[in-house]
Short mmCIF file of C-alpha atoms and ligand atoms in Angstrom, two decimals:
data_model
loop_
_atom_site.label_atom_id
_atom_site.label_comp_id
_atom_site.label_asym_id
_atom_site.label_seq_id
_atom_site.Cartn_x
_atom_site.Cartn_y
_atom_site.Cartn_z
CA UNK A 1461 161.02 84.32 127.52
CA UNK A 1462 161.88 80.25 126.35
CA UNK A 1463 161.36 79.45 130.26
CA UNK A 1464 157.45 80.54 130.22
CA UNK A 1465 156.58 76.94 128.87
CA UNK A 1466 158.02 75.13 131.93
CA UNK A 1467 155.48 77.04 134.53
CA UNK A 1468 152.74 75.25 132.75
CA UNK A 1469 151.85 72.21 134.11
CA UNK A 1470 153.94 69.30 133.47
CA UNK A 1471 151.19 66.65 133.14
CA UNK A 1472 149.94 68.67 129.67
CA UNK A 1473 153.30 68.47 128.33
CA UNK A 1474 153.64 64.69 129.24
CA UNK A 1475 150.50 64.29 127.51
CA UNK A 1476 151.40 66.58 124.65
CA UNK A 1477 154.72 64.23 124.19
CA UNK A 1478 152.47 61.09 124.38
CA UNK A 1479 150.14 62.21 121.52
CA UNK A 1480 152.67 63.53 119.19
CA UNK A 1481 154.63 60.19 120.03
CA UNK A 1482 151.91 57.95 119.38
CA UNK A 1483 151.13 59.92 115.74
CA UNK A 1484 154.59 58.63 115.02
CA UNK A 1485 155.08 55.27 116.03
CA UNK A 1486 154.35 53.32 113.00
CA UNK A 1487 156.87 55.30 110.39
CA UNK A 1488 159.58 55.38 114.02
CA UNK A 1489 159.81 51.13 113.66
CA UNK A 1490 161.44 51.32 110.17
CA UNK A 1491 165.15 50.92 110.41
CA UNK A 1492 166.82 52.96 108.04
CA UNK A 1493 170.75 53.05 107.09
CA UNK A 1494 171.57 55.27 104.69
CA UNK A 1495 173.35 58.27 106.03
CA UNK A 1496 170.68 60.91 104.54
CA UNK A 1497 167.87 58.63 105.48
CA UNK A 1498 169.37 58.59 109.12
CA UNK A 1499 169.71 61.91 109.09
CA UNK A 1500 166.06 62.29 107.81
CA UNK A 1501 165.09 60.02 110.69
CA UNK A 1502 166.50 62.06 113.55
CA UNK A 1503 164.59 65.63 111.80
CA UNK A 1504 161.29 63.68 111.71
CA UNK A 1505 161.63 62.77 115.55
CA UNK A 1506 162.59 65.74 117.10
CA UNK A 1507 159.65 67.37 114.81
CA UNK A 1508 157.51 65.20 117.68
CA UNK A 1509 159.20 66.82 120.34
CA UNK A 1510 158.21 70.19 121.60
CA UNK A 1511 162.44 71.65 121.06
CA UNK A 1512 162.81 70.28 117.26
CA UNK A 1513 165.73 73.26 116.99
CA UNK A 1514 167.58 71.76 119.68
CA UNK A 1515 166.62 68.56 119.39
CA UNK A 1516 168.30 68.66 115.71
CA UNK A 1517 170.73 70.32 116.37
CA UNK A 1518 172.02 68.18 119.83
CA UNK A 1519 171.65 64.77 117.62
CA UNK A 1520 171.79 64.97 114.40
CA UNK A 1521 175.48 64.40 114.97
CA UNK A 1522 174.32 61.13 116.16
CA UNK A 1523 172.71 60.17 113.25
CA UNK A 1524 174.80 57.14 111.59
CA UNK A 1525 175.27 55.66 114.90
CA UNK A 1526 171.60 55.89 116.13
CA UNK A 1527 170.62 54.52 112.27
CA UNK A 1528 166.23 54.96 112.37
CA UNK A 1529 166.47 52.68 115.43
CA UNK A 1530 163.75 54.03 118.39
CA UNK A 1531 165.49 52.17 120.81
CA UNK A 1532 169.40 53.92 119.84
CA UNK A 1533 167.76 57.09 119.88
CA UNK A 1534 166.13 56.65 123.02
CA UNK A 1535 169.08 55.31 124.90
CA UNK A 1536 171.80 58.12 123.02
CA UNK A 1537 169.26 60.57 124.48
CA UNK A 1538 168.97 59.81 127.39
CA UNK A 1539 172.82 59.71 127.89
CA UNK A 1540 173.57 62.81 126.68
CA UNK A 1541 170.97 64.30 129.07
CA UNK A 1542 172.60 62.89 132.02
CA UNK A 1543 175.95 64.07 130.94
CA UNK A 1544 174.31 67.79 130.31
CA UNK A 1545 172.66 67.39 133.59
CA UNK A 1546 175.80 66.26 135.58
CA UNK A 1547 177.63 69.53 133.83
CA UNK A 1548 174.88 71.04 135.04
CA UNK A 1549 175.06 70.37 138.59
CA UNK A 1550 178.25 70.92 138.41
CA UNK A 1551 178.58 74.35 137.03
CA UNK A 1552 175.43 75.38 139.60
CA UNK A 1553 178.13 74.95 142.52
CA UNK A 1554 180.69 77.22 140.90
CA UNK A 1555 177.94 79.61 140.40
CA UNK A 1556 177.20 79.34 143.84
CA UNK A 1557 180.75 79.93 144.70
CA UNK A 1558 181.40 82.99 142.76
CA UNK A 1559 178.51 84.98 143.75
CA UNK A 1560 177.78 86.99 147.13
CA UNK A 1561 174.78 85.17 147.67
CA UNK A 1562 171.49 86.29 149.96
CA UNK A 1563 170.57 83.73 152.09
CA UNK A 1564 167.48 83.64 150.04
CA UNK A 1565 169.76 83.49 146.96
CA UNK A 1566 172.39 80.81 148.58
CA UNK A 1567 168.75 78.74 149.69
CA UNK A 1568 167.39 78.38 146.07
CA UNK A 1569 170.35 77.85 144.70
CA UNK A 1570 170.55 74.63 147.08
CA UNK A 1571 167.74 73.48 146.25
CA UNK A 1572 168.35 73.72 142.54
CA UNK A 1573 171.67 71.84 142.86
CA UNK A 1574 169.90 69.17 144.99
CA UNK A 1575 166.61 68.89 142.52
CA UNK A 1576 168.91 68.67 139.54
CA UNK A 1577 171.32 66.11 141.33
CA UNK A 1578 168.71 64.03 141.90
CA UNK A 1579 167.40 64.36 138.59
CA UNK A 1580 171.21 62.93 137.49
CA UNK A 1581 170.09 60.02 139.66
CA UNK A 1582 166.74 59.02 137.62
CA UNK A 1583 168.27 59.10 134.68
CA UNK A 1584 171.25 57.00 135.56
CA UNK A 1585 168.63 54.62 136.85
CA UNK A 1586 166.95 54.92 133.78
CA UNK A 1587 170.58 53.95 131.77
CA UNK A 1588 171.04 51.01 134.17
CA UNK A 1589 167.22 49.63 132.92
CA UNK A 1590 167.97 51.09 129.52
CA UNK A 1591 171.41 48.18 129.99
CA UNK A 1592 169.70 45.51 130.87
CA UNK A 1593 168.05 42.57 128.73
CA UNK A 1594 164.56 43.14 128.25
CA UNK A 1595 162.54 39.84 128.46
CA UNK A 1596 158.92 39.59 126.97
CA UNK A 1597 156.10 42.02 126.73
CA UNK A 1598 154.57 42.47 130.20
CA UNK A 1599 158.29 42.68 131.76
CA UNK A 1600 159.59 45.63 128.31
CA UNK A 1601 156.39 47.47 129.66
CA UNK A 1602 157.30 47.43 133.27
CA UNK A 1603 160.89 48.77 132.52
CA UNK A 1604 159.59 51.39 130.13
CA UNK A 1605 157.19 52.58 132.50
CA UNK A 1606 159.75 52.85 135.66
CA UNK A 1607 161.97 54.40 132.67
CA UNK A 1608 158.84 56.62 132.23
CA UNK A 1609 158.09 57.57 135.62
CA UNK A 1610 162.10 58.47 136.68
CA UNK A 1611 162.31 60.93 133.64
CA UNK A 1612 159.50 62.51 134.03
CA UNK A 1613 160.08 62.98 137.88
CA UNK A 1614 163.51 64.67 136.53
CA UNK A 1615 161.40 67.04 134.46
CA UNK A 1616 159.72 67.65 137.50
CA UNK A 1617 162.42 68.53 139.66
CA UNK A 1618 163.87 70.67 136.49
CA UNK A 1619 160.95 72.79 137.25
CA UNK A 1620 160.82 72.98 140.57
CA UNK A 1621 164.30 74.21 140.92
CA UNK A 1622 163.10 77.23 138.38
CA UNK A 1623 159.54 77.89 139.96
CA UNK A 1624 161.88 77.96 143.29
CA UNK A 1625 164.21 80.85 141.48
CA UNK A 1626 160.70 83.19 140.63
CA UNK A 1627 160.70 84.80 143.83
CA UNK A 1628 161.45 88.38 143.57
CA UNK A 1629 164.44 87.97 146.32
CA UNK A 1630 166.99 86.39 143.79
CA UNK A 1631 168.84 88.71 141.86
CA UNK A 1632 168.16 89.21 138.46
CA UNK A 1633 171.57 88.25 136.84
CA UNK A 1634 171.80 84.87 138.73
CA UNK A 1635 168.14 84.10 137.92
CA UNK A 1636 169.01 84.60 134.35
CA UNK A 1637 172.47 82.37 134.51
CA UNK A 1638 170.92 79.49 136.40
CA UNK A 1639 167.41 79.34 134.60
CA UNK A 1640 169.29 79.80 131.72
CA UNK A 1641 171.33 76.06 132.11
CA UNK A 1642 168.64 74.71 134.19
CA UNK A 1643 166.18 75.39 130.91
CA UNK A 1644 168.83 73.51 128.63
CA UNK A 1645 168.37 70.54 130.66
CA UNK A 1646 164.62 70.18 130.94
CA UNK A 1647 164.72 70.85 127.41
CA UNK A 1648 166.80 67.40 126.73
CA UNK A 1649 164.73 65.48 129.54
CA UNK A 1650 161.60 66.51 128.22
CA UNK A 1651 163.17 65.53 124.61
CA UNK A 1652 164.61 62.23 125.81
CA UNK A 1653 161.17 61.38 127.78
CA UNK A 1654 159.10 61.74 124.27
CA UNK A 1655 162.20 59.53 122.75
CA UNK A 1656 161.61 57.02 125.60
CA UNK A 1657 157.45 57.44 124.68
CA UNK A 1658 157.83 56.48 121.15
CA UNK A 1659 160.68 53.80 121.83
CA UNK A 1660 157.77 52.33 123.71
CA UNK A 1661 155.24 53.13 121.53
CA UNK A 1662 157.09 51.66 118.79
CA UNK A 1663 157.98 48.42 120.75
CA UNK A 1664 154.25 47.79 121.35
CA UNK A 1665 152.85 48.64 117.91
CA UNK A 1666 155.75 46.03 116.10
CA UNK A 1667 156.02 43.08 118.38
C1 NAG B 2295 178.21 60.58 128.25
O1 NAG B 2295 179.40 60.31 128.80
C2 NAG B 2295 179.54 58.94 128.74
C3 NAG B 2295 180.64 59.02 129.71
O2 NAG B 2295 182.01 59.88 129.69
C4 NAG B 2295 179.88 58.67 127.30
O3 NAG B 2295 180.58 57.41 127.31
C5 NAG B 2295 178.91 59.20 126.48
O4 NAG B 2295 179.25 58.76 124.90
C6 NAG B 2295 178.35 60.29 126.82
N1 NAG B 2295 177.37 60.31 126.28
C7 NAG B 2295 176.94 60.55 124.94
C8 NAG B 2295 176.04 60.66 124.31
O5 NAG B 2295 177.76 61.54 124.64
#
């Protein structure tokens, strides 16, 4: 199933994303303004992520706003991921109230709420950083590196949440419901990380 991929090493995932990003950094830096080309930019950017279909469906509506800018693509992805992650935390909390949970289930869900909540904080920090005016090369690189660290940490938290649910003592239906929500957030986070990496690479090449 779709979740299976997330039980593999996060490190491998990040390396894959970085490889894909480096391959495409040059084409990414060319701004395009026509709306058809803006949509094409989203399509080609999404092809470098692990979830091209989800990516395109999610970001195509923002194409004219993003206008072929790697920076705008990254900030839009962070903002949208933050919004979805916030919503997911709320929905996990309401899920934990609706079900009659066993102790183990309640504990696993509580851990998930906490971990996904931490992701919200990390994404918020990333967005704050992104909005700061960037200075020259080395300051920009430091900011990018912080953002990459935080977004990777968010991804790890989401992975940990799903790992915690995989025990046999968690009701299958509950597992599926939680996983459906958290997998979506994890996929969006991984796309946001790919776009941040892409932006960092494009900026490094063209400065
Ligand atoms: C995320 O939510 C904020 C506040 O509700 C909103 O201003 C912003 O446009 C949303 N981001 C995206 C990408 O939709």
